[in-house]
Coordinates of C-alpha atoms in Angstrom, one line a residue:
X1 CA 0.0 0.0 0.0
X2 CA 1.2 3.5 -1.1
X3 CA 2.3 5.8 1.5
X4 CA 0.4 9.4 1.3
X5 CA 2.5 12.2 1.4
X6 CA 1.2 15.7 1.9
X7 CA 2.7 18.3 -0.4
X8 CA 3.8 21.5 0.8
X9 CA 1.6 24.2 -1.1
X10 CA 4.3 25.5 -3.6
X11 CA 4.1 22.4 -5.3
X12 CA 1.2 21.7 -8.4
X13 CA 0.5 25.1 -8.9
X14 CA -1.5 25.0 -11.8
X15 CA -0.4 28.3 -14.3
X16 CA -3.9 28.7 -15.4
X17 CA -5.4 28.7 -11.9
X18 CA -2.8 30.9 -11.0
X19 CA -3.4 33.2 -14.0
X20 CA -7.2 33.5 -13.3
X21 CA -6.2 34.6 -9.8
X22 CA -3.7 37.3 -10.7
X23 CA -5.9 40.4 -11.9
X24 CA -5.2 43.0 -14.0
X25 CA -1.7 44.9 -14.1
X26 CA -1.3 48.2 -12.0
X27 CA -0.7 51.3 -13.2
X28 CA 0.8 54.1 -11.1
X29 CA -3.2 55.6 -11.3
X30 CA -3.4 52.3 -9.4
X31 CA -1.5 53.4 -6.4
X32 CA -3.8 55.8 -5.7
X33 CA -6.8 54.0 -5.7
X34 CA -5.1 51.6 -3.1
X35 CA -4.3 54.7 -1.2
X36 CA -7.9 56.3 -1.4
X37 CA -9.3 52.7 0.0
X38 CA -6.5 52.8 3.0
X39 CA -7.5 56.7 3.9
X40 CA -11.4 55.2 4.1
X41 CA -10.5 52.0 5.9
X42 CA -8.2 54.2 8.2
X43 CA -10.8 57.0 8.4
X44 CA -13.4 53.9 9.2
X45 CA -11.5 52.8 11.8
X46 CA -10.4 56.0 13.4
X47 CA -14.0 57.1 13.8
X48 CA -14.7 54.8 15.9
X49 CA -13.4 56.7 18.7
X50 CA -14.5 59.8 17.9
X51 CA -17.0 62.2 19.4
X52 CA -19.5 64.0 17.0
X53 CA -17.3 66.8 15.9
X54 CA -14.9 63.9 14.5
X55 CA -12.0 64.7 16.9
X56 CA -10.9 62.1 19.6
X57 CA -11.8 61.5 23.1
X58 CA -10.2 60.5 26.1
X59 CA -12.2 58.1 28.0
X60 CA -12.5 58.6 31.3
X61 CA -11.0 57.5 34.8
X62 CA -12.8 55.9 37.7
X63 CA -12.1 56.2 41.4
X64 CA -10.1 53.1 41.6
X65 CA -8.0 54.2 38.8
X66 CA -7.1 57.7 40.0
X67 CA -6.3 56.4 43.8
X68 CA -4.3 53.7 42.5
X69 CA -2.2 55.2 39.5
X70 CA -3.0 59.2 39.8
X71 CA -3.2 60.4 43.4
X72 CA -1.1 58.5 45.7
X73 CA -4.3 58.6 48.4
X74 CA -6.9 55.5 49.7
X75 CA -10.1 55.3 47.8
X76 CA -11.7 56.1 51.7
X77 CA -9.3 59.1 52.2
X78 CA -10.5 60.3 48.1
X79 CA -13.9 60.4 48.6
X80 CA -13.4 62.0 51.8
X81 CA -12.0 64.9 50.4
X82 CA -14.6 65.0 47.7
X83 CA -17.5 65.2 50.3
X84 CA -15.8 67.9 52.2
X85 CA -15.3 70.2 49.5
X86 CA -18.0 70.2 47.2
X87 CA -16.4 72.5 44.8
X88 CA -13.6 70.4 43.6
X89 CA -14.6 67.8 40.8
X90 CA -17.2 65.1 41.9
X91 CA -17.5 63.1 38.6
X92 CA -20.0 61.4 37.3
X93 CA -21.4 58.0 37.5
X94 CA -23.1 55.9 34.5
X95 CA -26.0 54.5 36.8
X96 CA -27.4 55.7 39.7
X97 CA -25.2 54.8 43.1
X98 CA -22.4 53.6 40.9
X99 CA -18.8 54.4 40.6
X100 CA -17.3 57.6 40.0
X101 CA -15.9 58.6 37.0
X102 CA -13.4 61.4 36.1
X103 CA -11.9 63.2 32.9
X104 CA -8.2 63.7 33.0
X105 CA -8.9 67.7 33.2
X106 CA -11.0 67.0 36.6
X107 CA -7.7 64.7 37.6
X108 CA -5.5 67.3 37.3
X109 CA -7.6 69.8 39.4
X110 CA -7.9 67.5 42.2
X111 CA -4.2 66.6 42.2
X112 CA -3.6 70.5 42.2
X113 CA -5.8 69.9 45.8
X114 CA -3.8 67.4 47.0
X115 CA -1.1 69.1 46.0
X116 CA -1.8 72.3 47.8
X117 CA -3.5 70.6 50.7
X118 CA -2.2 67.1 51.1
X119 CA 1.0 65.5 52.8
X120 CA 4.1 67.2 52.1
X121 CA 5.4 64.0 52.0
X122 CA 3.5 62.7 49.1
X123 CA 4.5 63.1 45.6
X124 CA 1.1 64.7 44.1
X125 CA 2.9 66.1 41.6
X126 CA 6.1 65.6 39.4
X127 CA 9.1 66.6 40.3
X128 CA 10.2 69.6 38.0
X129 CA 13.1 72.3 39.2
X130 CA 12.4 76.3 38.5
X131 CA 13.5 78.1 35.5
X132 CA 15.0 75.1 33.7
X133 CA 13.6 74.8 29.9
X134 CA 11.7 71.7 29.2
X135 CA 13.6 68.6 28.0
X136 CA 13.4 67.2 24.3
X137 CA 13.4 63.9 23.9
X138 CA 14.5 61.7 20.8
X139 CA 13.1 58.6 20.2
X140 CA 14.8 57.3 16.8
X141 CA 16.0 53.9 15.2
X142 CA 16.5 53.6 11.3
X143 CA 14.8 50.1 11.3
X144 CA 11.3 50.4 10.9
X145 CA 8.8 48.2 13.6
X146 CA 10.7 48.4 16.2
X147 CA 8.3 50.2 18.7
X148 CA 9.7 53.7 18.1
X149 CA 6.3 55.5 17.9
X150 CA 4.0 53.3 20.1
X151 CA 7.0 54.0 23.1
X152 CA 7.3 57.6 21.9
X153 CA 3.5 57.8 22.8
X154 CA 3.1 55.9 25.8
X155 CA 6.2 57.7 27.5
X156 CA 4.1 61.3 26.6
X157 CA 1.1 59.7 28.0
X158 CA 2.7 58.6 30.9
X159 CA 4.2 61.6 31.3
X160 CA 0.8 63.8 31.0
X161 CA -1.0 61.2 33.5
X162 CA 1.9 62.1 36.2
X163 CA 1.4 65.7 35.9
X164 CA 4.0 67.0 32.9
X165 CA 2.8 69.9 30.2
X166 CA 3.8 67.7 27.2
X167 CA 4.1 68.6 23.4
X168 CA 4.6 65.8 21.1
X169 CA 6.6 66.7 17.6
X170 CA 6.1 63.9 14.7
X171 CA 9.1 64.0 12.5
X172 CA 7.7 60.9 10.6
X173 CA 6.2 61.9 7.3
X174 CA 4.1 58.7 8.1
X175 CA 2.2 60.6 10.6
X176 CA 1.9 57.5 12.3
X177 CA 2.2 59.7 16.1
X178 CA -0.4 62.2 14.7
X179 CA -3.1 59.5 14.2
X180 CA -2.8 57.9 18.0
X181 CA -3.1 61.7 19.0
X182 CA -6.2 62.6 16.9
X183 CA -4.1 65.5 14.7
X184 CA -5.6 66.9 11.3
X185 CA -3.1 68.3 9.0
X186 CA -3.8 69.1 5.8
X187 CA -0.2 69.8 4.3
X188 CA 3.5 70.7 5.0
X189 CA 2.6 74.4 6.4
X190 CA 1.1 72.3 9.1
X191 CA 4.3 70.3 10.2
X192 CA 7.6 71.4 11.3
X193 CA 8.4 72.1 7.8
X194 CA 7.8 76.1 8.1
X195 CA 10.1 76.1 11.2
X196 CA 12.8 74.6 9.3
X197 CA 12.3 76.8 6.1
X198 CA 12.1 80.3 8.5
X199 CA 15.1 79.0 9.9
X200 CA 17.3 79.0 6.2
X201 CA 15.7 81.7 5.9
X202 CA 16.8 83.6 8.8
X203 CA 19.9 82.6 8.1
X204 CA 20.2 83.5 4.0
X205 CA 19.3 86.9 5.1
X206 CA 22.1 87.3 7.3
X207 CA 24.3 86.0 4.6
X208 CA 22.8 88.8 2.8
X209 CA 23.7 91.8 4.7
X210 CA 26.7 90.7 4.7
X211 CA 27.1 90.4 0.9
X212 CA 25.6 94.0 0.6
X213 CA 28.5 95.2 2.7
X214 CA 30.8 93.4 0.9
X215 CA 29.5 95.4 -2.7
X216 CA 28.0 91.6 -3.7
X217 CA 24.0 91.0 -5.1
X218 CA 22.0 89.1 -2.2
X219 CA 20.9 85.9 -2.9
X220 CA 17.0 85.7 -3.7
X221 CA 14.6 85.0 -1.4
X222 CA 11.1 83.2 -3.0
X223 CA 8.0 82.8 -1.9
X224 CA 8.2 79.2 0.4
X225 CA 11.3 81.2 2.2
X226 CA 9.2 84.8 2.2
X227 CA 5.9 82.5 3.9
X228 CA 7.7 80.9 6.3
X229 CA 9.0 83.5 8.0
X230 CA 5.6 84.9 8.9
X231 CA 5.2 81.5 10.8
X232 CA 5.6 80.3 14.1
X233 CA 5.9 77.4 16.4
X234 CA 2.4 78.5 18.2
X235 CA 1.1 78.5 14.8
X236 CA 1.4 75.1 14.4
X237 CA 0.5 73.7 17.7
X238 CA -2.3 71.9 18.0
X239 CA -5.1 70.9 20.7
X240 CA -5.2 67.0 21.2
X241 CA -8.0 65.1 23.0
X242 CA -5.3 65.4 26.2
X243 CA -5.7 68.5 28.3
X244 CA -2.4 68.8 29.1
X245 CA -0.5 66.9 24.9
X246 CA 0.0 69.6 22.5
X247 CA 1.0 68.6 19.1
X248 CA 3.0 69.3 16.1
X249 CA 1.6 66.6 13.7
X250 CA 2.9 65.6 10.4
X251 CA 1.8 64.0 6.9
X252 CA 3.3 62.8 3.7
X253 CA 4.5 66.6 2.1
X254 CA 6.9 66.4 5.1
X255 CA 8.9 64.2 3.1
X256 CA 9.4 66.8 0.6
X257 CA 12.2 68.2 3.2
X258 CA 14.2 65.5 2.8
X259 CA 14.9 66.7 -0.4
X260 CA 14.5 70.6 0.1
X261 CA 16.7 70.6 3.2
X262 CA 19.6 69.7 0.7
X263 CA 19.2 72.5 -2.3
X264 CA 19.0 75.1 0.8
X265 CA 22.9 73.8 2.4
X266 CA 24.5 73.7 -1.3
X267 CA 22.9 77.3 -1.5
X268 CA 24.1 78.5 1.8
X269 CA 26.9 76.4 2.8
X270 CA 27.1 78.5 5.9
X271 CA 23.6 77.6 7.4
X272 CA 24.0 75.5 10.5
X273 CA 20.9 73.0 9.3
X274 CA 20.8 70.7 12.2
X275 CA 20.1 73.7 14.4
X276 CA 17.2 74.3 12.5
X277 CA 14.3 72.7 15.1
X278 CA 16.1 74.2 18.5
X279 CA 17.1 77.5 17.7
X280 CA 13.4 77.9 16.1
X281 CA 11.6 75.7 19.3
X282 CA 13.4 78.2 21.6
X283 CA 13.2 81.6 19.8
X284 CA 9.3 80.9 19.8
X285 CA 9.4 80.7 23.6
X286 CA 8.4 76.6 23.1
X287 CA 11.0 75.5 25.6
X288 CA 9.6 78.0 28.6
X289 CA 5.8 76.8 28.1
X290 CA 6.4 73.0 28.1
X291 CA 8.2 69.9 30.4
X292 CA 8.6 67.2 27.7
X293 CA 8.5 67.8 24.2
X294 CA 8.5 64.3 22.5
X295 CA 9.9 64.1 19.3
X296 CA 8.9 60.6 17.0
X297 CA 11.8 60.6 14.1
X298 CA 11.2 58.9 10.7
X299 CA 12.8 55.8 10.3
X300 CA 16.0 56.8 8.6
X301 CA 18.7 59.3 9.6
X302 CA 17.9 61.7 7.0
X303 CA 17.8 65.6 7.6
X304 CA 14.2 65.6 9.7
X305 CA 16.2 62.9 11.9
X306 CA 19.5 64.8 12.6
X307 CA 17.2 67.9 13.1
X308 CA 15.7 66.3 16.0
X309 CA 18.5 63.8 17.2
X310 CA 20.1 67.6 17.1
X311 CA 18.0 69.1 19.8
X312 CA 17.5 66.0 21.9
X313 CA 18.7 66.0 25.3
X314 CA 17.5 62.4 25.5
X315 CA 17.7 59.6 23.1
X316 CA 16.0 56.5 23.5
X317 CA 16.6 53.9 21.0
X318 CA 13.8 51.0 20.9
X319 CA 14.9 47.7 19.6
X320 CA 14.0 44.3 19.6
X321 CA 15.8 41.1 21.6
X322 CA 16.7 39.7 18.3
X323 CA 20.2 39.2 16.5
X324 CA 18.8 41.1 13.4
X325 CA 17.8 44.2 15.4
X326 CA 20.8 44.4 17.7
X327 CA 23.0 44.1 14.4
X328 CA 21.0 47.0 12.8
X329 CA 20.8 48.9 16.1
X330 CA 24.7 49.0 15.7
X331 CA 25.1 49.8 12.8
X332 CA 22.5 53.0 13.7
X333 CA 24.8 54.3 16.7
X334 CA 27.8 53.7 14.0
X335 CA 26.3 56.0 11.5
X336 CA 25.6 58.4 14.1
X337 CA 28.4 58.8 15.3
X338 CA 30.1 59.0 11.4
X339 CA 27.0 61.6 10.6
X340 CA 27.7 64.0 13.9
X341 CA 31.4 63.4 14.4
X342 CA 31.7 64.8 10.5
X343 CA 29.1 67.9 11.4
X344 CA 31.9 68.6 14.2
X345 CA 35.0 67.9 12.2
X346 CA 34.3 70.7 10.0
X347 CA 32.4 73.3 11.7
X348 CA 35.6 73.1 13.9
X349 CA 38.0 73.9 10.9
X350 CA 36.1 76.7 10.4
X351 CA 36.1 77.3 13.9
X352 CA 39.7 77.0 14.8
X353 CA 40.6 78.8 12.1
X354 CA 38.5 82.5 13.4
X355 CA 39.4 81.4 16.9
X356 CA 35.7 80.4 17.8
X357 CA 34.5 78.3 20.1
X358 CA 34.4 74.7 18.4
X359 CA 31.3 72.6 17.7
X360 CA 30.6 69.9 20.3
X361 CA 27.4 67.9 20.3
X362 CA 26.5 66.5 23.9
X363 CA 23.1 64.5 25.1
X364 CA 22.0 64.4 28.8
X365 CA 21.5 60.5 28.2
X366 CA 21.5 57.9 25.9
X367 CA 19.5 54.2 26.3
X368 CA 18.4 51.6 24.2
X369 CA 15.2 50.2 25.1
X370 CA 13.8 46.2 24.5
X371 CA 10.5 46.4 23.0
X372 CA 8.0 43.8 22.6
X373 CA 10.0 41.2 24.7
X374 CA 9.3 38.1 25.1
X375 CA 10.8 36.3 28.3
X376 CA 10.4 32.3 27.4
X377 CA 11.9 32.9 24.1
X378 CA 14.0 36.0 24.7
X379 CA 15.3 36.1 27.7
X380 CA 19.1 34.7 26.5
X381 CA 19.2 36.7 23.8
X382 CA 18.5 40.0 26.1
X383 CA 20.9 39.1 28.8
X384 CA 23.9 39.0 25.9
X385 CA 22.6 42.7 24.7
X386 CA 22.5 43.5 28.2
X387 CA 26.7 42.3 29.0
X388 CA 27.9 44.3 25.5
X389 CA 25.4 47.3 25.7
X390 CA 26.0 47.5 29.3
X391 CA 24.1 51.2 30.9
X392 CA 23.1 52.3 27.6
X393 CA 20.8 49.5 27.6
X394 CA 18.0 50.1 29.9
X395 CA 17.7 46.8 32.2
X396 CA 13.9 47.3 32.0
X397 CA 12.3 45.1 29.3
X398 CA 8.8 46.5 27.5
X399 CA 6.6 43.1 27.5
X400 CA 4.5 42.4 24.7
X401 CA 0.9 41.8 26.4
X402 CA -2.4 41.6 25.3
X403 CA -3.6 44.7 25.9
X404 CA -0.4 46.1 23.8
X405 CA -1.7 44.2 20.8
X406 CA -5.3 45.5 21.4
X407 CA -4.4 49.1 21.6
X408 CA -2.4 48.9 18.8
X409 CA -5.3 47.6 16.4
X410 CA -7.3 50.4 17.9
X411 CA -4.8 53.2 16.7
X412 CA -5.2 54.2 20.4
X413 CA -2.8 54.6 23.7
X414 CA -2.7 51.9 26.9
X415 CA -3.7 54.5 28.9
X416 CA -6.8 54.9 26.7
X417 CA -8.1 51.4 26.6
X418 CA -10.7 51.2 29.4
X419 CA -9.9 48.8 32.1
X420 CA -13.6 47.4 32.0
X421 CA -12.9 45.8 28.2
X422 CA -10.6 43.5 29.8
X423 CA -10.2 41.1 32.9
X424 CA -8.7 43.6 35.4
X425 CA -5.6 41.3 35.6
X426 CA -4.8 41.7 31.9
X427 CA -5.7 45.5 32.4
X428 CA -3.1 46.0 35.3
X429 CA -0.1 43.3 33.4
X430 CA -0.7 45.0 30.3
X431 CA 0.3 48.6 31.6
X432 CA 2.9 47.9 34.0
X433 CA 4.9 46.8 31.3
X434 CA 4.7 50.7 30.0
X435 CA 4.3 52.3 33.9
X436 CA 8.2 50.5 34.5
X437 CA 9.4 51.8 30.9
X438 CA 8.1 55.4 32.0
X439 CA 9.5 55.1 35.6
X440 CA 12.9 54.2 33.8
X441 CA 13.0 56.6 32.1
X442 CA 11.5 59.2 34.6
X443 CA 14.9 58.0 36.6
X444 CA 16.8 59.4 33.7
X445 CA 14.5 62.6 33.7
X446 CA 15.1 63.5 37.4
X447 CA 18.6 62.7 37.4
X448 CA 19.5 65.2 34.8
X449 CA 17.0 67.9 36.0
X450 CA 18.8 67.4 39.4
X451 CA 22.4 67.5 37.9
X452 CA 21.1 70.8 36.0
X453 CA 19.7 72.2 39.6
X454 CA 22.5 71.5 41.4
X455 CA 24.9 73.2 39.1
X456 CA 22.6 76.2 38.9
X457 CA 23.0 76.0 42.5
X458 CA 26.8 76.0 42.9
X459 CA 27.1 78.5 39.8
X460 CA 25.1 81.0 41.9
X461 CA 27.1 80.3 45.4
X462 CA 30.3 81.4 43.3
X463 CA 28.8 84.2 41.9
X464 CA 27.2 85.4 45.3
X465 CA 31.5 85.0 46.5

């Protein structure tokens, strides 16, 4: 008797079959139609969240929620407080005699309470030292699904649920950060491009002026250059469904200054490009009105990249526990370092030669962080990135949970899934995974604020004699 053997699939493909299957050829016309039924799938999906203007909406908090994760207080001492001040927020309840609910802006006014009223020896509020600017905060990798934007969102989130004024910046023509944060932008006068272009051409007419003296023609300035330098940061900033996230969102034009950013250095070989996002950011006062500004970089170290790895005082670099993404992880810090030391090497010819003071880049801190980890499968693997990487990589390890892969079908946050869709266990797992990526990081946060104080601190004793 003949022994049955089953084929794998790739075998008796019949061409015919094959050929009725295959459709018609597609045309470049056909890329857009593909496109057109993405944006109405997307939009499809997107407004499913929405609230009947079509912008986002944060879900609510309950009682249980706020007293474990918000306020550092017991649910008993919380509704204390409520009934003994009737004017602060009392929420709401969905059925009569049930639990309390809160938005995020009635949070905030009750930690304010605490804050003012509470135990000194509680931590209602984040730490954040006087008359320092607000930190920027890279998070970059040139390989594509590696976690960069989801943790570039959940750290912001986290960060606005403690208590920080946070703007987020997407760098990523993809706009992949704008969608989780509701933004609408209609074209590149909406992203960080006008910022970039104001800032070339700032600087062509100061190359001007000087060409006048000199008896020379000034080079031209057209009409992009001439528009953008009625524009500023605050023009761009928009309202998300966050009280306290501000935005700078981002769509495909973007792209276009990959290649613009380009025919404006061969122009102007003496505009300082990569100082385009933080001298703008902090002549428009940005730096003074904000904690955190997040910025989500494309995946590629092009010019919008180096712009914000430029004005980072943080990098965080998410990567998976795999050999692949550690190899190309390397490779990333390698170009790095080739694209910034060669920034440095010869602004400092330049420099040296007018006796100036030379070029040095400089970032508060630098971490790799392990995304979607796996422990059963990973765990070996992590330990040997963990002996070569040693403090850069950050010894906690982001989990891959169910409630990760939930949020991220929903376009939406961890923080903005509602507890109640899950079994409270999975709810609680799912985020502490993210609460111990933002607590590492918050570490790195306070530590350099502190550092900053301290110095402050000592500069004004010396001055003082």
């Amino acid at each position: 008797m003949s022994e049955t053997v089953d084929l794998p699939p790739y075998f008796n493909i019949n061409p015919d079959t094959a050929l009725s299957e295959l459709g018609d050829p597609v045309s470049s016309d056909g890329f857009a139609r593909i496109a057109e039924r993405c944006r109405l799938g997307r939009d499809d999906l997107a407004g499913r969240g929405l609230d009947q203007s079509g912008g986002k909406v944060l879900r609510k908090f309950s009682t249980w929620e706020i007293t474990r994760y918000l306020i550092p207080v017991a649910q008993a001492h919380f509704r204390r407080v409520l009934r003994a001040n009737p004017h602060l927020p009392q929420g709401g309840s969905e059925t009569e005699g049930g639990a309390k609910w809160f938005t995020l802006d009635e949070v905030l006014a009750l930690r304010a309470h605490f804050a003012a009223e509470g135990s000194k020896a509680k931590e209602y509020r984040p730490y954040r030292p006087e008359g320092l600017p607000a930190k920027m905060v890279a998070v970059a990798n040139f390989k594509g699904g590696v976690g960069k934007t989801s943790t570039a969102a959940h750290l912001a989130m986290s960060a606005a649920l403690d208590g920080y004024k946070v703007l987020v910046i997407d760098l990523d023509s993809q706009g992949s950060m704008t969608s989780i944060l509701g933004g609408k932008v209609d074209d590149e006068w909406q992203t960080v491009f006008p910022l970039l272009a104001r800032h070339y051409a700032t600087a062509l007419q100061a190359e001007n002026r000087s060409r006048i003296d000199r008896g020379e023609d000034p080079k031209p300035l057209d009409e992009t250059l001439s528009e953008a330098l009625k524009i500023t940061a605050p023009d761009l900033i928009q309202k998300t469904h966050w009280p306290n996230i501000d935005l700078i969102g981002a769509q495909l034009n973007l792209y276009w200054a990959e290649f613009q950013i380009p025919v404006w250095r061969m122009a102007s070989r003496s505009w300082k490009l990569w100082d385009a996002l933080t001298d703008t950011l902090e002549a428009d006062g940005i730096l003074d009105q904000y904690d955190l500004i997040f910025l989500d970089t494309p995946p590629a170290l092009g010019y919008l990249t180096i712009n914000g790895l430029a004005a980072a005082d943080i990098l965080l670099v998410p990567l998976g526990a795999s050999f692949l993404e550690f190899d190309s992880t390397g490779r990333f810090f390698d170009m790095l370092h080739s694209t910034f030391a060669s920034i440095e090497e010869g602004e400092n010819m330049a420099a040296r030669a007018l006796g100036r003071p030379e070029l040095s880049f400089e970032w508060d801190a630098v971490r790799a962080v392990l995304t979607r980890f796996d422990a059963s499968q990973q765990a070996e693997l992590a330990a040997l990135m963990q002996a070569y990487l040693g403090d850069t990589l950050s010894p906690h390890r982001q989990d891959f949970t169910a409630l990760i892969g939930q949020a991220g079908e929903q376009a939406a946050g961890i923080y903005e899934a509602d507890y109640r869709d899950f079994n409270r266990e999975t709810y609680v797992r799912g985020r502490a995974t993210f609460d111990q990526t933002y607590a590492a990081f918050k570490r790195l946060l306070l530590g350099i604020w502190r550092r900053e104080e301290q110095a402050a601190e000592t500069e004004a004793e010396v001055a003082n004699g």
